[in-house]
Short mmCIF file of C-alpha atoms in Angstrom, two decimals:
data_model
loop_
_atom_site.label_atom_id
_atom_site.label_comp_id
_atom_site.label_asym_id
_atom_site.label_seq_id
_atom_site.Cartn_x
_atom_site.Cartn_y
_atom_site.Cartn_z
CA MET L 1 -0.06 0.05 0.03
CA ARG L 2 1.33 3.53 -0.92
CA TYR L 3 0.36 6.65 0.48
CA SER L 4 0.70 9.97 -1.56
CA ALA L 5 2.70 12.83 0.08
CA GLY L 6 -0.36 14.63 1.49
CA ALA L 7 -1.90 11.92 3.14
CA MET L 8 -0.94 10.93 6.72
CA MET L 9 -0.85 7.30 7.93
CA GLY L 10 -2.74 6.10 10.94
CA ASP L 11 -1.04 4.88 13.60
CA ALA L 12 -1.94 1.32 13.19
CA ASP L 13 -1.17 1.07 9.51
CA LEU L 14 2.37 2.94 10.53
CA ASN L 15 3.22 0.39 13.37
CA ALA L 16 2.01 -2.62 10.79
CA TRP L 17 4.47 -1.13 8.24
CA PHE L 18 7.50 -0.82 10.80
CA CYS L 19 6.89 -4.16 12.12
CA ARG L 20 6.71 -5.97 8.89
CA GLU L 21 9.41 -4.03 6.85
CA VAL L 22 11.91 -2.26 9.24
CA LEU L 23 12.18 -4.53 12.29
CA PRO L 24 13.52 -7.51 10.44
CA LEU L 25 16.35 -5.22 9.27
CA GLU L 26 17.56 -4.57 13.26
CA GLY L 27 20.58 -6.80 12.92
CA ALA L 28 21.74 -5.32 9.79
CA LEU L 29 21.02 -1.95 11.04
CA THR L 30 23.07 -2.72 14.23
CA ARG L 31 25.97 -3.94 12.32
CA PHE L 32 26.08 -0.83 10.31
CA ILE L 33 25.94 1.40 13.25
CA GLU L 34 28.58 -0.71 14.72
CA ARG L 35 30.86 -0.42 11.71
CA ASN L 36 30.44 3.18 11.55
CA TRP L 37 30.45 4.74 14.93
CA ARG L 38 33.43 4.40 17.37
CA VAL L 39 31.55 4.65 20.87
CA ARG L 40 29.78 1.45 21.52
CA ASP L 41 27.72 2.64 24.34
CA ASP L 42 25.69 4.86 21.83
CA ILE L 43 24.51 2.19 19.60
CA LEU L 44 21.25 1.29 21.14
CA GLU L 45 20.43 5.07 21.64
CA LEU L 46 21.34 5.71 17.75
CA ARG L 47 19.46 3.00 16.63
CA GLN L 48 16.22 4.11 18.60
CA ASP L 49 16.83 7.59 17.22
CA ILE L 50 17.05 5.94 13.76
CA TYR L 51 13.76 4.09 14.29
CA GLU L 52 12.27 7.64 15.44
CA ARG L 53 13.09 9.43 12.28
CA THR L 54 12.27 6.52 9.99
CA LEU L 55 8.65 6.48 11.30
CA LYS L 56 8.43 10.12 11.27
CA GLY L 57 9.54 10.09 7.46
CA ALA L 58 7.34 7.29 6.77
CA ARG L 59 4.38 9.10 8.30
CA GLU L 60 4.23 11.56 5.34
CA LEU L 61 5.27 9.23 2.71
CA LEU L 62 5.57 5.35 2.92
CA PRO L 63 8.76 4.59 1.07
CA ALA L 64 8.71 2.10 -1.67
CA ASN L 65 11.93 0.35 -0.51
CA ALA L 66 12.00 0.34 3.43
CA GLY L 67 15.52 -0.92 3.53
CA ALA L 68 17.02 1.80 1.33
CA PHE L 69 14.92 4.48 3.21
CA LEU L 70 16.21 3.00 6.77
CA PHE L 71 19.91 2.93 5.89
CA THR L 72 19.79 6.51 4.25
CA VAL L 73 18.07 7.61 7.53
CA ALA L 74 20.78 5.92 9.35
CA ARG L 75 23.67 7.14 7.47
CA ASN L 76 22.43 10.50 7.63
CA HIS L 77 21.70 10.34 11.31
CA LEU L 78 25.16 8.84 11.94
CA ILE L 79 26.93 12.01 9.96
CA ASN L 80 24.69 14.60 11.80
CA SER L 81 25.56 12.92 15.24
CA ALA L 82 29.24 13.14 14.55
CA MET L 83 29.09 16.58 13.55
CA ARG L 84 26.97 17.66 16.58
CA ALA L 85 29.26 15.81 19.21
CA ARG L 86 32.32 16.73 17.23
CA ILE L 87 33.66 13.48 18.42
CA VAL L 88 35.23 12.07 15.04
CA SER L 89 37.41 13.70 12.60
CA PHE L 90 36.55 14.88 9.15
CA ASP L 91 37.98 11.62 7.93
CA LEU L 92 35.29 9.55 9.35
CA VAL L 93 32.47 11.91 8.32
CA ALA L 94 34.14 11.81 4.64
CA ASP L 95 34.00 7.92 5.07
CA LEU L 96 30.63 7.69 6.24
CA GLU L 97 29.21 9.91 3.20
CA ASN L 98 30.82 7.22 0.75
CA VAL L 99 29.38 4.36 2.65
CA GLY L 100 27.33 2.57 0.05
CA LEU L 101 24.27 0.55 1.25
CA THR L 102 25.90 -2.96 1.07
CA TYR L 103 22.53 -4.66 2.69
CA ASP L 104 21.54 -7.15 0.31
CA LEU L 105 17.69 -6.60 0.31
CA PHE L 106 17.05 -9.42 -1.98
CA ALA L 107 19.12 -12.10 -0.10
CA THR L 108 16.03 -13.58 1.37
CA ASP L 109 14.00 -13.56 -1.85
CA ARG L 110 17.02 -15.45 -3.66
CA MET L 111 17.45 -17.87 -0.94
CA LEU L 112 13.70 -18.95 -1.15
CA ASP L 113 13.92 -18.96 -4.91
CA ALA L 114 16.98 -21.33 -4.93
CA ARG L 115 15.07 -23.69 -2.18
CA ASP L 116 12.27 -23.76 -4.36
CA GLN L 117 14.27 -24.69 -7.49
CA LEU L 118 16.32 -27.32 -5.35
CA ARG L 119 13.04 -29.05 -4.72
CA ARG L 120 11.74 -29.14 -8.01
CA ALA L 121 15.28 -30.38 -9.17
CA HIS L 122 14.72 -33.21 -6.58
CA ALA L 123 11.30 -33.67 -7.89
CA GLY L 124 12.36 -33.94 -11.49
CA LEU L 125 15.16 -36.30 -10.51
CA ASP L 126 12.72 -38.76 -8.80
CA ALA L 127 10.56 -38.46 -11.61
CA LEU L 128 13.29 -39.96 -14.08
CA PRO L 129 13.35 -43.81 -14.70
CA PRO L 130 15.63 -45.60 -12.42
CA ARG L 131 18.83 -46.45 -14.52
CA CYS L 132 18.44 -42.61 -15.97
CA ARG L 133 18.27 -41.11 -12.58
CA GLU L 134 21.07 -43.21 -11.24
CA VAL L 135 23.24 -42.11 -14.41
CA VAL L 136 22.46 -38.50 -13.88
CA ARG L 137 23.04 -38.84 -10.01
CA LEU L 138 26.52 -40.51 -10.61
CA ARG L 139 27.79 -38.15 -13.24
CA LYS L 140 26.27 -34.72 -12.18
CA ILE L 141 25.95 -35.16 -8.23
CA GLU L 142 28.76 -37.48 -7.59
CA GLY L 143 30.85 -36.11 -10.22
CA LEU L 144 32.12 -39.36 -11.44
CA SER L 145 33.51 -39.68 -15.01
CA THR L 146 31.60 -41.27 -17.71
CA ARG L 147 34.09 -44.07 -17.46
CA GLU L 148 33.83 -44.65 -13.66
CA ALA L 149 29.97 -44.19 -13.84
CA ALA L 150 29.98 -46.98 -16.59
CA ASP L 151 32.25 -49.27 -14.19
CA ARG L 152 30.04 -48.75 -11.44
CA LEU L 153 26.88 -49.47 -13.25
CA GLY L 154 28.61 -52.40 -15.41
CA VAL L 155 27.30 -50.82 -18.52
CA GLY L 156 29.09 -49.37 -21.74
CA ILE L 157 29.91 -45.71 -21.92
CA ASP L 158 27.78 -45.04 -24.94
CA THR L 159 24.70 -46.15 -22.59
CA ILE L 160 25.90 -43.55 -19.75
CA GLU L 161 26.16 -40.78 -22.13
CA ARG L 162 22.81 -41.86 -23.56
CA GLN L 163 21.18 -42.09 -20.53
CA LEU L 164 22.54 -38.51 -19.21
CA THR L 165 21.57 -36.88 -22.42
CA MET L 166 18.12 -38.03 -21.97
CA GLY L 167 18.01 -37.51 -18.17
CA MET L 168 19.43 -34.00 -18.28
CA ARG L 169 16.88 -33.04 -21.31
CA ALA L 170 14.12 -34.32 -19.21
CA LEU L 171 15.44 -32.59 -15.86
CA VAL L 172 15.40 -29.44 -17.91
CA ASP L 173 12.15 -30.02 -19.31
CA PHE L 174 10.76 -30.43 -15.91
CA MET L 175 12.46 -27.40 -14.39
CA LEU L 176 11.03 -25.14 -17.01
CA GLY L 177 7.29 -26.40 -16.25
CA GLY L 178 7.26 -29.16 -18.64
CA SER L 179 6.17 -32.90 -17.82
CA GLY L 180 9.94 -34.22 -17.68
CA LYS L 181 9.22 -37.27 -19.77
CA ILE L 182 12.13 -39.06 -21.19
CA ARG L 183 11.91 -38.70 -25.01
CA ARG L 184 13.71 -41.68 -26.71
CA VAL L 185 15.18 -41.67 -29.90
CA SER L 186 14.85 -44.78 -31.84
CA LEU L 187 17.53 -47.25 -30.66
CA THR L 188 18.83 -50.57 -31.61
CA ARG L 189 17.32 -53.68 -29.92
CA ARG L 190 20.73 -53.94 -28.01
CA GLN L 191 20.79 -50.53 -26.97
CA ARG L 192 17.18 -50.70 -25.64
CA VAL L 193 18.04 -53.62 -23.60
CA GLU L 194 21.23 -52.03 -22.22
CA ASP L 195 19.02 -48.90 -21.20
CA GLN L 196 16.61 -50.93 -18.79
#
């Protein structure tokens, strides 16, 4: 939900936004303050000041990116506090002005996407025929060479290569939303017997 510049948010909406979007960033914010402030005893007070300023700014216009807004407020507050207290050199203030926002706002999304893809890959692998699944597992997961996989399964190198090609095509098809069915090319009678 986005609010226009003239609309004031209600306290309940503002608190809900703060709990949902800002509080999960508390660890990253604390580390940011620790990296950029020399007096350890001030960290909790600085964090509270930053939260207060974030809430005040969001009341007038809810930011589209809570993380970027929070860390911009934090950076500006640390610079202002350093100048007011005159406890740091100009070098530190200059360093703070050059601090990029290193917090990765999309790390959680990427991690969840990767887990979903891993689950889908496991499901696709499980859907392969047993011999094909074993060949893909040995070659791509265990990292065996074609010769090592052939020796372990007691089949020829051609069979390993064929099964791997069919298995990987089916797995890619499954990962892209297809059925993941093995599409067999016409094989000689001997090759069909070896593949089973």
